[in-house]
GROMACS .gro file of C-alpha atoms in nm:
model
  206
    1MET     CA    1   8.437   7.772  14.594
    2PRO     CA    2   8.780   7.899  14.489
    3ASP     CA    3   8.830   8.271  14.441
    4PRO     CA    4   8.806   8.342  14.065
    5HIS     CA    5   9.047   8.633  14.107
    6PRO     CA    6   9.305   8.525  14.365
    7SER     CA    7   9.561   8.776  14.480
    8PRO     CA    8   9.898   8.736  14.306
    9TYR     CA    9  10.050   8.753  14.655
   10ALA     CA   10   9.848   8.466  14.803
   11SER     CA   11  10.114   8.203  14.736
   12ARG     CA   12  10.398   8.402  14.895
   13THR     CA   13  10.503   8.320  15.250
   14PRO     CA   14  10.476   8.618  15.487
   15VAL     CA   15  10.723   8.697  15.763
   16HIS     CA   16  10.449   8.866  15.964
   17VAL     CA   17  10.067   8.854  15.965
   18GLN     CA   18   9.845   9.079  16.174
   19GLU     CA   19   9.474   9.159  16.188
   20LEU     CA   20   9.404   9.532  16.214
   21ASP     CA   21   9.077   9.613  16.391
   22GLY     CA   22   8.843   9.795  16.157
   23PHE     CA   23   9.060   9.739  15.853
   24GLY     CA   24   9.188   9.403  15.731
   25THR     CA   25   9.471   9.154  15.746
   26VAL     CA   26   9.821   9.285  15.689
   27ARG     CA   27  10.088   9.052  15.555
   28VAL     CA   28  10.456   9.146  15.533
   29LEU     CA   29  10.617   8.968  15.237
   30PRO     CA   30  10.984   8.951  15.140
   31LEU     CA   31  11.013   9.171  14.834
   32GLU     CA   32  11.059   9.003  14.495
   33ALA     CA   33  11.247   9.259  14.288
   34ALA     CA   34  11.129   9.160  13.940
   35ALA     CA   35  10.772   9.070  14.035
   36ASP     CA   36  10.715   9.380  14.249
   37ALA     CA   37  10.899   9.637  14.037
   38ALA     CA   38  10.589   9.760  13.854
   39VAL     CA   39  10.404   9.834  14.180
   40LEU     CA   40  10.704  10.005  14.337
   41HIS     CA   41  10.777  10.208  14.023
   42GLY     CA   42  10.419  10.333  14.027
   43TRP     CA   43  10.473  10.460  14.381
   44VAL     CA   44  10.824  10.606  14.365
   45ARG     CA   45  10.771  10.803  14.044
   46GLU     CA   46  10.498  11.015  14.206
   47GLU     CA   47  10.585  11.362  14.333
   48ARG     CA   48  10.462  11.263  14.680
   49ALA     CA   49  10.749  11.011  14.693
   50ALA     CA   50  11.019  11.260  14.598
   51PHE     CA   51  11.193  11.208  14.933
   52TRP     CA   52  11.243  10.842  14.843
   53GLY     CA   53  11.495  10.959  14.583
   54MET     CA   54  11.380  10.737  14.296
   55ASN     CA   55  11.151  10.971  14.098
   56GLY     CA   56  11.353  10.951  13.777
   57LEU     CA   57  11.414  10.576  13.766
   58THR     CA   58  11.259  10.339  13.515
   59ARG     CA   59  11.081  10.022  13.623
   60ASP     CA   60  11.388   9.816  13.527
   61GLN     CA   61  11.614  10.044  13.730
   62VAL     CA   62  11.385  10.006  14.032
   63ALA     CA   63  11.407   9.629  13.990
   64GLN     CA   64  11.787   9.653  13.975
   65VAL     CA   65  11.801   9.856  14.296
   66TYR     CA   66  11.604   9.595  14.487
   67ALA     CA   67  11.781   9.301  14.325
   68HIS     CA   68  12.106   9.454  14.455
   69MET     CA   69  11.952   9.496  14.801
   70ALA     CA   70  11.837   9.133  14.802
   71ALA     CA   71  12.201   9.027  14.769
   72LEU     CA   72  12.293   9.206  15.093
   73ASP     CA   73  12.282   9.045  15.437
   74THR     CA   74  12.240   9.382  15.609
   75HIS     CA   75  11.948   9.536  15.416
   76HIS     CA   76  11.604   9.382  15.357
   77ALA     CA   77  11.299   9.501  15.165
   78HIS     CA   78  10.939   9.392  15.214
   79LEU     CA   79  10.612   9.449  15.033
   80VAL     CA   80  10.324   9.501  15.274
   81VAL     CA   81   9.980   9.393  15.155
   82GLU     CA   82   9.637   9.437  15.312
   83ASP     CA   83   9.381   9.177  15.207
   84GLY     CA   84   9.585   9.112  14.894
   85GLU     CA   85   9.645   9.475  14.795
   86PRO     CA   86   9.991   9.636  14.822
   87VAL     CA   87   9.989   9.918  15.079
   88ALA     CA   88  10.352   9.990  15.173
   89LEU     CA   89  10.720   9.925  15.116
   90LEU     CA   90  10.915   9.846  15.433
   91GLN     CA   91  11.294   9.841  15.437
   92THR     CA   92  11.500   9.736  15.737
   93TYR     CA   93  11.875   9.757  15.771
   94ASP     CA   94  12.166   9.721  16.009
   95PRO     CA   95  12.263  10.081  16.099
   96GLY     CA   96  12.623   9.971  16.142
   97ALA     CA   97  12.635   9.889  15.770
   98ASP     CA   98  12.472  10.215  15.666
   99ARG     CA   99  12.588  10.575  15.637
  100VAL     CA  100  12.359  10.671  15.926
  101SER     CA  101  12.610  10.506  16.162
  102GLU     CA  102  12.844  10.799  16.096
  103CYS     CA  103  12.589  11.038  16.245
  104TYR     CA  104  12.487  10.881  16.577
  105ASP     CA  105  12.606  10.637  16.842
  106ALA     CA  106  12.461  10.301  16.745
  107GLU     CA  107  12.364  10.055  17.019
  108PRO     CA  108  12.343   9.675  17.011
  109GLY     CA  109  11.988   9.585  16.909
  110ASP     CA  110  11.940   9.889  16.685
  111ILE     CA  111  11.763   9.849  16.352
  112GLY     CA  112  11.706  10.108  16.083
  113VAL     CA  113  11.370  10.144  15.907
  114HIS     CA  114  11.254  10.316  15.589
  115LEU     CA  115  10.880  10.320  15.518
  116LEU     CA  116  10.700  10.425  15.201
  117LEU     CA  117  10.321  10.426  15.216
  118ALA     CA  118  10.117  10.360  14.903
  119PRO     CA  119   9.883  10.635  14.780
  120ALA     CA  120   9.524  10.610  14.902
  121GLY     CA  121   9.334  10.343  14.709
  122PRO     CA  122   8.984  10.352  14.560
  123ARG     CA  123   8.834  10.387  14.908
  124GLY     CA  124   9.025  10.710  14.963
  125PRO     CA  125   9.188  10.816  15.291
  126ARG     CA  126   9.084  10.605  15.591
  127PRO     CA  127   9.102  10.768  15.936
  128GLY     CA  128   9.336  10.573  16.162
  129TRP     CA  129   9.476  10.356  15.885
  130THR     CA  130   9.830  10.491  15.882
  131ALA     CA  131   9.868  10.461  16.259
  132ALA     CA  132   9.726  10.107  16.259
  133LEU     CA  133   9.953   9.995  15.976
  134THR     CA  134  10.260  10.155  16.128
  135GLY     CA  135  10.182   9.989  16.460
  136ALA     CA  136  10.172   9.648  16.292
  137LEU     CA  137  10.505   9.710  16.122
  138LEU     CA  138  10.660   9.824  16.450
  139ALA     CA  139  10.542   9.498  16.606
  140TYR     CA  140  10.715   9.302  16.330
  141VAL     CA  141  11.041   9.497  16.357
  142LEU     CA  142  11.072   9.525  16.735
  143LEU     CA  143  10.903   9.203  16.849
  144GLY     CA  144  10.923   8.975  16.547
  145LEU     CA  145  11.287   9.059  16.477
  146ASP     CA  146  11.369   9.098  16.849
  147ARG     CA  147  11.525   9.443  16.824
  148THR     CA  148  11.544   9.696  17.106
  149ARG     CA  149  11.546  10.029  16.919
  150ILE     CA  150  11.444  10.162  16.578
  151VAL     CA  151  11.622  10.452  16.411
  152VAL     CA  152  11.462  10.644  16.123
  153ASP     CA  153  11.620  10.919  15.914
  154PRO     CA  154  11.353  11.106  15.712
  155ASP     CA  155  11.458  11.405  15.504
  156ILE     CA  156  11.460  11.710  15.729
  157VAL     CA  157  11.201  11.887  15.513
  158ASN     CA  158  10.969  11.584  15.499
  159GLU     CA  159  10.748  11.725  15.772
  160LYS     CA  160  10.468  11.471  15.719
  161ALA     CA  161  10.694  11.174  15.777
  162ILE     CA  162  10.859  11.332  16.081
  163ALA     CA  163  10.523  11.418  16.236
  164ARG     CA  164  10.395  11.066  16.168
  165PHE     CA  165  10.689  10.908  16.350
  166LEU     CA  166  10.656  11.142  16.647
  167ARG     CA  167  10.284  11.062  16.678
  168GLN     CA  168  10.379  10.695  16.683
  169GLY     CA  169  10.597  10.748  16.992
  170PHE     CA  170  10.937  10.819  16.838
  171THR     CA  171  11.167  11.068  17.010
  172ALA     CA  172  11.339  11.325  16.788
  173GLY     CA  173  11.715  11.302  16.781
  174PRO     CA  174  11.961  11.537  16.614
  175ALA     CA  175  11.935  11.682  16.266
  176VAL     CA  176  12.231  11.544  16.072
  177VAL     CA  177  12.386  11.538  15.727
  178LEU     CA  178  12.413  11.185  15.587
  179PRO     CA  179  12.726  11.169  15.370
  180GLU     CA  180  12.718  11.094  15.000
  181VAL     CA  181  12.763  10.731  14.901
  182ASP     CA  182  12.919  10.679  14.558
  183LEU     CA  183  12.983  10.311  14.484
  184PRO     CA  184  12.970  10.113  14.158
  185ASP     CA  185  12.633   9.960  14.249
  186VAL     CA  186  12.472  10.245  14.439
  187HIS     CA  187  12.481  10.623  14.454
  188LEU     CA  188  12.316  10.818  14.734
  189PRO     CA  189  12.349  11.196  14.740
  190GLU     CA  190  12.419  11.384  15.061
  191LYS     CA  191  12.100  11.408  15.267
  192LYS     CA  192  11.994  11.638  15.550
  193ALA     CA  193  11.796  11.417  15.783
  194GLN     CA  194  11.606  11.429  16.109
  195LEU     CA  195  11.693  11.127  16.320
  196ALA     CA  196  11.427  10.980  16.547
  197PHE     CA  197  11.428  10.679  16.776
  198LEU     CA  198  11.177  10.438  16.925
  199ARG     CA  199  11.266  10.197  17.203
  200ARG     CA  200  11.082   9.867  17.235
  201GLU     CA  201  10.976   9.935  17.593
  202VAL     CA  202  10.812  10.260  17.482
  203ALA     CA  203  10.624  10.104  17.191
  204PHE     CA  204  10.530   9.787  17.378
  205PRO     CA  205  10.545   9.854  17.754
  206GLY     CA  206  10.530   9.552  17.978
   0.00000   0.00000   0.00000
């Protein structure tokens, strides 16, 4: 019997699917700027997402940001869903095409990652969920995309994000100042960041 309330994401083709023991099935979907703007706006306008830098944007402005990103070959955004419910925003990018490349020595095979987790749903916080989800996304980025090292650049005062990456096996790099970007289509203020790195052989030995 067909589901009377199918997920609006069911018809979208994932780039990665993974079963998480004790939780559900995670699907990584290419972001659709217009369709996903309402969900993303609900996340980024919260105080907890202040480090994402989009607190003051309207839903239409959020859609414009991701429509611009979709036109780039070097930056990609994904909506992550668990059993049909959105749980995270994953962005990947070529560090050589990003301001972070001015702050560290990039290597062939590097890939940059930004990760925004959704607020806890009706079930509330679930022990082990964040680590399990992050592990699945690392598998997609390092194995699915065949990259050898991830670089992340959380705000230096975002202690929760930094601690989460270190627990996941990342090694802390230098604290740096990412320069301001002021272009017609995008403005990014100067940012003090803590770089951290994860090599594929560390995350997935053998």
